[in-house]
CSV table of C-alpha atoms and ligand atoms in Angstrom, one decimal:
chain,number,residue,atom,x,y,z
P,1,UNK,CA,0.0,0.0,0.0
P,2,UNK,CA,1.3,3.4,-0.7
P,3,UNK,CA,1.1,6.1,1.1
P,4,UNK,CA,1.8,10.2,-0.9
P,5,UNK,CA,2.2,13.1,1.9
P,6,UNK,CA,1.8,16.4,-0.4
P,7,UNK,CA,3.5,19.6,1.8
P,8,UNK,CA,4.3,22.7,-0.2
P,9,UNK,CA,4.4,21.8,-3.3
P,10,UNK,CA,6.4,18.5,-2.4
P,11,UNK,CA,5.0,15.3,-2.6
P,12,UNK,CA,7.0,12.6,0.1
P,13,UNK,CA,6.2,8.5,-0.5
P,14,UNK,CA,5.7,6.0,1.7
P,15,UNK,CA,5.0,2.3,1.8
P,16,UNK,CA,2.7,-0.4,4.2
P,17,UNK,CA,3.8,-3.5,3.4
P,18,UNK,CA,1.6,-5.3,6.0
P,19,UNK,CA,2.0,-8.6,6.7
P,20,UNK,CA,-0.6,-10.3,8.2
P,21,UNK,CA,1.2,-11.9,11.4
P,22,UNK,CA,1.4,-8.8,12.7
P,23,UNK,CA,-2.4,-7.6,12.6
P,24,UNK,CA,-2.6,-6.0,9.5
P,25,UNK,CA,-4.5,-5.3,7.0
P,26,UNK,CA,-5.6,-3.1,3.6
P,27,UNK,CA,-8.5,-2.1,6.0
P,28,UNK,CA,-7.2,-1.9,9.8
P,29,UNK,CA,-4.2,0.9,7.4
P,30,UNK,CA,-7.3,2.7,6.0
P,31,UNK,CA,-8.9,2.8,9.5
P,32,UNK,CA,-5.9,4.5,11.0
P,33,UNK,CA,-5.3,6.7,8.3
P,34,UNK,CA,-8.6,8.0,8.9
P,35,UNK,CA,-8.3,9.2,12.3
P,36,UNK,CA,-5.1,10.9,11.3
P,37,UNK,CA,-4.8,15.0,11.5
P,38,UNK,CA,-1.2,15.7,9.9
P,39,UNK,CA,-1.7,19.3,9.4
P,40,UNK,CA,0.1,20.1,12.2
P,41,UNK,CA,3.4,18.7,11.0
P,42,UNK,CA,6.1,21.5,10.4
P,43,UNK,CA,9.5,21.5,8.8
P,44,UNK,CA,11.9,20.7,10.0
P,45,UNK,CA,10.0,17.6,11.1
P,46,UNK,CA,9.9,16.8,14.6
P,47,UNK,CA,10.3,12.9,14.0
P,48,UNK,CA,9.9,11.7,17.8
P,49,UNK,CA,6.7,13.6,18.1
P,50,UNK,CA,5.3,12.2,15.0
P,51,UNK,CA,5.5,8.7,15.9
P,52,UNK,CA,4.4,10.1,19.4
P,53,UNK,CA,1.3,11.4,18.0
P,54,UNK,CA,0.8,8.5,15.7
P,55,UNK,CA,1.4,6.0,18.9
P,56,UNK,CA,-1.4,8.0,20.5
P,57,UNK,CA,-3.9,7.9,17.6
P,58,UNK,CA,-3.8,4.0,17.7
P,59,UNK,CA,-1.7,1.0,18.8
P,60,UNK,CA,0.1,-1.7,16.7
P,61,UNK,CA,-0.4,-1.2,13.2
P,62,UNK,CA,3.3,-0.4,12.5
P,63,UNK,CA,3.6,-0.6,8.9
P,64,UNK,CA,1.1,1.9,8.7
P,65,UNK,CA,2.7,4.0,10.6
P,66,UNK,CA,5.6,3.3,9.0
P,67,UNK,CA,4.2,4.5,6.0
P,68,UNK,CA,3.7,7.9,7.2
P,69,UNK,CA,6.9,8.1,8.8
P,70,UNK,CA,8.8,7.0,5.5
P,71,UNK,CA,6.7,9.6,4.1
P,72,UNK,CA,7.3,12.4,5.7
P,73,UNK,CA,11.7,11.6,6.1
P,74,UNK,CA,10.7,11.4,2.1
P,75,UNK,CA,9.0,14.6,2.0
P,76,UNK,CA,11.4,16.8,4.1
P,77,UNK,CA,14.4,15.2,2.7
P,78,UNK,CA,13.0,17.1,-0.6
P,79,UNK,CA,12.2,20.3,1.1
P,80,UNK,CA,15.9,20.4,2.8
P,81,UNK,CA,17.6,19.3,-0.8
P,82,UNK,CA,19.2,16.6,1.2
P,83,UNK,CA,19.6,12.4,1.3
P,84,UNK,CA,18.1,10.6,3.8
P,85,UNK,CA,20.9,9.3,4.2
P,86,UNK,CA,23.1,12.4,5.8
P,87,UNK,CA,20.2,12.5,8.4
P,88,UNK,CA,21.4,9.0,9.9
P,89,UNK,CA,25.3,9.6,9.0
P,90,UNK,CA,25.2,6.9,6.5
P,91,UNK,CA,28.4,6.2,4.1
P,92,UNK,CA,28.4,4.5,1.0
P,93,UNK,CA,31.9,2.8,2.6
P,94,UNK,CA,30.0,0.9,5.5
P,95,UNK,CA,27.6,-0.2,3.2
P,96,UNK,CA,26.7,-4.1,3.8
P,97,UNK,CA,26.2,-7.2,1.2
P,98,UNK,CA,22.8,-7.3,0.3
P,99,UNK,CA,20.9,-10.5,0.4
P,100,UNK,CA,18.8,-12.5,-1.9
P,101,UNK,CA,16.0,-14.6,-0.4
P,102,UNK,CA,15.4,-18.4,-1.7
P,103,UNK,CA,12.6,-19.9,-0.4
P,104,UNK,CA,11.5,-23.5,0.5
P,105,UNK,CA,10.6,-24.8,-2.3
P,106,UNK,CA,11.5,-28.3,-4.4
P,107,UNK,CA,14.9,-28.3,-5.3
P,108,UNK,CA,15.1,-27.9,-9.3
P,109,UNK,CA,13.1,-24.7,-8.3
P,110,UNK,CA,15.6,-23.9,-5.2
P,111,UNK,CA,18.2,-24.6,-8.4
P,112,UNK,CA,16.8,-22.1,-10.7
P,113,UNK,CA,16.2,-19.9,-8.0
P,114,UNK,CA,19.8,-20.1,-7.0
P,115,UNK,CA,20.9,-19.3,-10.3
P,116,UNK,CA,18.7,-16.4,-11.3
P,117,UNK,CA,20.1,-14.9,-7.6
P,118,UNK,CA,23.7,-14.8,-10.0
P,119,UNK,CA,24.0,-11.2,-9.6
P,120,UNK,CA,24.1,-11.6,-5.2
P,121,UNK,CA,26.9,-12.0,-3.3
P,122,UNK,CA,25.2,-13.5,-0.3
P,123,UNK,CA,21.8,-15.6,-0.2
P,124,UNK,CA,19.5,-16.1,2.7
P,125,UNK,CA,17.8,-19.1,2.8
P,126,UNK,CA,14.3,-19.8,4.8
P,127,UNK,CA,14.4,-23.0,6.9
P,128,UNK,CA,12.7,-24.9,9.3
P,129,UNK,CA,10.9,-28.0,7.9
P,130,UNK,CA,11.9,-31.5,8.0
P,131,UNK,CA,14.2,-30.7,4.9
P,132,UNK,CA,16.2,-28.6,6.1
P,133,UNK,CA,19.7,-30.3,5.4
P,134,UNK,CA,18.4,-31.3,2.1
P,135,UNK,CA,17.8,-28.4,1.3
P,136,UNK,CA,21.0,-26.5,1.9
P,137,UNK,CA,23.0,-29.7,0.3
P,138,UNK,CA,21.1,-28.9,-3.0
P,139,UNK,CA,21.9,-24.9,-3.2
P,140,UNK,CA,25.7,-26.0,-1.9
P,141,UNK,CA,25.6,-28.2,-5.1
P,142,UNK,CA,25.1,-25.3,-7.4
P,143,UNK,CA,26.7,-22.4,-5.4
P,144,UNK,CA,29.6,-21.7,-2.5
P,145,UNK,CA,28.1,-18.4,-1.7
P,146,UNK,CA,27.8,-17.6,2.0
P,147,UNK,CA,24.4,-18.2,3.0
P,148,UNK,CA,22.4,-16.3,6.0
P,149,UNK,CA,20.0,-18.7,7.3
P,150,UNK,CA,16.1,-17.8,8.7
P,151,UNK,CA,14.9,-20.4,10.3
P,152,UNK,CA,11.3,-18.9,10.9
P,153,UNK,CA,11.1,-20.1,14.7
P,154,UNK,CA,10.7,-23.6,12.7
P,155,UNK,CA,12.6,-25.7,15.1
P,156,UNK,CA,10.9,-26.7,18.2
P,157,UNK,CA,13.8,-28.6,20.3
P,158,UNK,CA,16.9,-26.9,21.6
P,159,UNK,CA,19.4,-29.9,21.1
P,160,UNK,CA,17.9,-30.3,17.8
P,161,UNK,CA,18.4,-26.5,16.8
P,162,UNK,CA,21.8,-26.2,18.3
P,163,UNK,CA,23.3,-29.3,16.5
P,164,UNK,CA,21.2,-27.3,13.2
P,165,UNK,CA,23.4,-24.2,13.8
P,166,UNK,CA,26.8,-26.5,14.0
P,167,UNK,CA,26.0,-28.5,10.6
P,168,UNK,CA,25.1,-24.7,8.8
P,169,UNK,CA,28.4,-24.0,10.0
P,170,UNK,CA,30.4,-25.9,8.5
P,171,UNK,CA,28.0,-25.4,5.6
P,172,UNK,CA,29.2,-21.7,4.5
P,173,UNK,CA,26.1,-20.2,7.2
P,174,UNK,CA,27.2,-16.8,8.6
P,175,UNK,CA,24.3,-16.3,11.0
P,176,UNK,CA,20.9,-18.1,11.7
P,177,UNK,CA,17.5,-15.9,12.7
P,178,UNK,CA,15.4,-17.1,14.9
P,179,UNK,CA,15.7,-20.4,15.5
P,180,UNK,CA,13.0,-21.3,17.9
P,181,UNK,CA,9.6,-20.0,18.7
P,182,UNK,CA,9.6,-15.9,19.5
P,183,UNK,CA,8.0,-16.2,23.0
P,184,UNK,CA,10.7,-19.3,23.9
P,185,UNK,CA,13.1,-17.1,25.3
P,186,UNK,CA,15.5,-19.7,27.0
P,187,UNK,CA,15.5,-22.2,24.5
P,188,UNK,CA,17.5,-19.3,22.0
P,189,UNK,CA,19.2,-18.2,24.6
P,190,UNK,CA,20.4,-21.9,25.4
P,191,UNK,CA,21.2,-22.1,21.3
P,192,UNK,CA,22.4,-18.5,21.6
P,193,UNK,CA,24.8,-19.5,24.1
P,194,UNK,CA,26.7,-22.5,22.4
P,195,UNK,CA,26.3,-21.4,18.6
P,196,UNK,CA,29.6,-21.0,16.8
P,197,UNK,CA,28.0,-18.4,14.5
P,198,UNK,CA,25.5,-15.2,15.6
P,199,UNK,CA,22.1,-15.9,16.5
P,200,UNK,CA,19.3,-13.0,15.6
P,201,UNK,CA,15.9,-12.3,17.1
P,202,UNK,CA,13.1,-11.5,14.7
P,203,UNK,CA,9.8,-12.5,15.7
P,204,UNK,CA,10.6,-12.0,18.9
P,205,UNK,CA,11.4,-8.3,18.4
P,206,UNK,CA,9.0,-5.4,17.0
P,207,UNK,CA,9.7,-2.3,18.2
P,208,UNK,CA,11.9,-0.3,20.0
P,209,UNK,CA,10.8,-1.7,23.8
P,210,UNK,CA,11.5,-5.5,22.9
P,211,UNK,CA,15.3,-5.1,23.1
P,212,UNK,CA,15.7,-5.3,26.6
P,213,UNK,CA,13.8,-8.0,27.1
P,214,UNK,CA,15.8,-10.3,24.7
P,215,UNK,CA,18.9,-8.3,24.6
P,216,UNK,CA,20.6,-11.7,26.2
P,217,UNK,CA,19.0,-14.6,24.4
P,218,UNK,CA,20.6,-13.1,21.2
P,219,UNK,CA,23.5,-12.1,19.3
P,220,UNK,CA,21.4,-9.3,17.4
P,221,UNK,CA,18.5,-8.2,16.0
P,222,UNK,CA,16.9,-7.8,12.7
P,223,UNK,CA,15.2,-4.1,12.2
P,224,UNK,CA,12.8,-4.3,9.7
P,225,UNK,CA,10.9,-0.8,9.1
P,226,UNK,CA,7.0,-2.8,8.6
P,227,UNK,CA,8.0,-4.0,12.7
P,228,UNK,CA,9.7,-0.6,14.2
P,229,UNK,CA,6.9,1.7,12.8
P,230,UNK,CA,9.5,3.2,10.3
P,231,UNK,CA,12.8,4.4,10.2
P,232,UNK,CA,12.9,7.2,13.2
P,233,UNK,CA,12.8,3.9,15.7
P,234,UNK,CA,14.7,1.7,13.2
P,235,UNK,CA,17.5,4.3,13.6
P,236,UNK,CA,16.7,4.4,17.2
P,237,UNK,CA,16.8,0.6,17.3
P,238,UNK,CA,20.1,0.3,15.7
P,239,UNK,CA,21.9,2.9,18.2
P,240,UNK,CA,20.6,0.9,21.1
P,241,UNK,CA,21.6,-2.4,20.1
P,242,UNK,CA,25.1,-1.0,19.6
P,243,UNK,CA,25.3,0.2,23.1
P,244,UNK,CA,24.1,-3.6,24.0
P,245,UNK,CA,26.7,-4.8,21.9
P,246,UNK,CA,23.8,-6.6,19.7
P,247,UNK,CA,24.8,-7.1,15.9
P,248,UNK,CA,22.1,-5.3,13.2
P,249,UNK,CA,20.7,-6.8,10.7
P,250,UNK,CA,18.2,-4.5,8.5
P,251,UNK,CA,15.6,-6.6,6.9
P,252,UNK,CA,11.9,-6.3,5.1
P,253,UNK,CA,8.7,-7.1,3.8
P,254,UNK,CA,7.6,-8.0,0.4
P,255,UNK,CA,8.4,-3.8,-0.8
P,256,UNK,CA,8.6,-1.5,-3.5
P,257,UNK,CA,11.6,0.4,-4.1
P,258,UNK,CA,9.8,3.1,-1.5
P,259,UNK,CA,10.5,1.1,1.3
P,260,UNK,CA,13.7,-0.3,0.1
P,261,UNK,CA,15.8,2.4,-0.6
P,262,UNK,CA,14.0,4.0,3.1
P,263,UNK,CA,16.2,0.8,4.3
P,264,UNK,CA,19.0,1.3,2.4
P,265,UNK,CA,19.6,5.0,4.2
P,266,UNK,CA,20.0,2.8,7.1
P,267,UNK,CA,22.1,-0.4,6.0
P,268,UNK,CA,25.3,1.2,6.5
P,269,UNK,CA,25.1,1.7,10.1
P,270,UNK,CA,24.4,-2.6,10.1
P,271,UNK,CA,26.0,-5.3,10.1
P,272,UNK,CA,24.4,-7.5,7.5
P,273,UNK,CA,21.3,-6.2,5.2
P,274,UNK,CA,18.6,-8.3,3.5
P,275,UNK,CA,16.7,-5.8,1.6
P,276,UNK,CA,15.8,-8.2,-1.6
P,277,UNK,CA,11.9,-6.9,-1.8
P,278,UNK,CA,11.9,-5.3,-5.2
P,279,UNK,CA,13.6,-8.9,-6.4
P,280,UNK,CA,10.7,-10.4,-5.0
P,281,UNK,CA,8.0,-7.8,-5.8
P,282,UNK,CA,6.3,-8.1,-9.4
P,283,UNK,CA,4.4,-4.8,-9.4
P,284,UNK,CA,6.9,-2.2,-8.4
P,285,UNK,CA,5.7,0.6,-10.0
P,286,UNK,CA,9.2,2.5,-9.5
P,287,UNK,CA,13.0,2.4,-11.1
P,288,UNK,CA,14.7,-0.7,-9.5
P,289,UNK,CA,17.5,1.5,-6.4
P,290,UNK,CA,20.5,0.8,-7.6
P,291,UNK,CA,22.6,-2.3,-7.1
P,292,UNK,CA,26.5,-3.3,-7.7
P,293,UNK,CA,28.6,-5.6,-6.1
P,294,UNK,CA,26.0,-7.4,-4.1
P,295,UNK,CA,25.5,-4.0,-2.5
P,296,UNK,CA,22.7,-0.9,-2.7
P,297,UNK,CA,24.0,2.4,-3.8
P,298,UNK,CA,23.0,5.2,-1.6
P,299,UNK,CA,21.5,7.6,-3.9
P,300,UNK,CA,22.1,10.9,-4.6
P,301,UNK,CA,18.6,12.6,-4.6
P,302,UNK,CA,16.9,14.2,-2.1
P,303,UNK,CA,14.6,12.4,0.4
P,304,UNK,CA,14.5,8.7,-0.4
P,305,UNK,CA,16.5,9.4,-3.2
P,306,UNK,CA,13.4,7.5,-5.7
P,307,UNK,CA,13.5,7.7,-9.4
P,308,UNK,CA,11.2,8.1,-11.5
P,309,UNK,CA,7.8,6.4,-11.3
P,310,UNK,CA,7.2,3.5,-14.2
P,311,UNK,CA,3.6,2.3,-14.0
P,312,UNK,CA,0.8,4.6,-12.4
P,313,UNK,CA,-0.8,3.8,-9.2
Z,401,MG,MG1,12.9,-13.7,9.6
């Protein structure tokens, strides 16, 4: 869902990608946008009391708020002439890899989709079935990329889990998210504690006020914008889990370009990124951000930095 912000004579884009885990839906966004008064909003935007007022309007529903809040560091990005980027004191030179999702899936498919991900550096590969060894034997049979591994809070026993994260070792795995269910808080803290290789919270982190509480089950965390109600907390996120000495990975939803490149003003204060959604996404109605090396390019427009729009929506 889309979201355009028009403020003297500017027009600033955001995204909802909702996702329905979370609560959300095409109607519950245009419920909230309903009860929403923005005319108070003045540049230089006051980002903290935004998601303040939006907080107060309603709660949950963070990737509709996360629309407005891409929106309007969009819109004021174009009023000040400046990247979102500069905002967050993001360089090109930290940037991060960029991963490519492969899904379960049977494997002449995980093979096809392994080879049309030619142009990444890193894949991240969704696990927790049965198949699980299976299927990382048939993408190491066609590639020796590093993977990342997500394995969707699939695996239910500890032992099980942990002896998981010391096989994807040795296979090539650089880190594994969320390994067992999001409210089991010892049982990733017991894999946390003897993996070989980073453990990350996703499920079991939202917004800004669930680091504390499983700031010592895991490595790090994955931000994703559609969970921190955009990328005022995100940024917030990240600078707290650095003073916890958590590790940052910046993920996302199934987005446009909108919400992507939103993420990539962020990526290079993270460790790791997986910001594939415009790979994934067959109706982005923008130019594809873009992509070299197995990395995003910070762009050099103002706001989001978005080019120009292909398809009208
Ligand atoms: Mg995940």
């Amino acid at each position: 869902m889309l979201l355009d912000i028009e403020h003297e004579g500017q027009i600033g884009r955001g995204e909802a990608s909702m996702v329905p885990y979370m609560g959300e839906s095409f109607e519950t966004a245009n419920d909230f946008l309903r009860k929403l008064d923005l005319s108070w909003v003045k540049c230089p935007i006051d980002f903290e009391e935004v998601l303040s007022y939006l907080d107060r309007v309603a709660s949950g529903n963070p990737a509709i708020k996360a629309a407005v809040d891409i929106a309007l560091h969009d819109l004021e990005g174009k009023l000040t002439r400046q990247p979102c980027s500069i905002r967050f004191n993001s360089l090109q030179a930290n940037m991060p890899l960029s991963s490519v999702t492969i899904g379960i899936d049977k494997p002449e498919v995980i093979i096809r989709k392994v080879k049309e991900a030619e142009f990444a550096k890193v894949l991240k590969v969704k696990l927790g079935s049965e198949d699980d060894k299976r299927i990382i034997k048939v993408i190491r049979s066609v590639t020796d990329k590093p993977l990342y591994v997500d394995a969707n809070q699939g695996w239910g026993d500890r032992i099980m889990a942990s002896e998981m994260v010391f096989w994807l070792e040795e296979q090539g795995v650089v880190f594994v998210e969320q390994p067992m269910k999001k409210d089991d808080l010892k049982g990733n803290a017991w894999v946390t504690e003897r993996s070989p290789i980073p453990i990350l919270a996703d499920e079991a982190v939202q917004r800004f006020e669930d680091i504390e509480r499983v700031k010592d089950a895991y490595h790090g965390i994955n931000v994703k914008l559609m969970k921190s109600a955009g990328m005022y907390e995100a940024h917030r996120m990240i600078l707290r889990a650095r003073e916890l000495n958590l590790q940052v990975l910046i993920g996302c939803m199934s987005e446009t370009s909108i919400a992507t490149l939103a993420g990539i003003s962020l990526a290079p204060l993270c460790d790791w990124a997986d910001l594939d959604g415009p790979f994934l996404t067959s109706n982005n109605p923008f130019a594809m951000p873009c992509f070299e090396d197995g990395k995003w390019i910070l762009p050099a427009g103002p706001g989001l930095g978005l080019q120009e729009l292909l398809v009208d929506y």
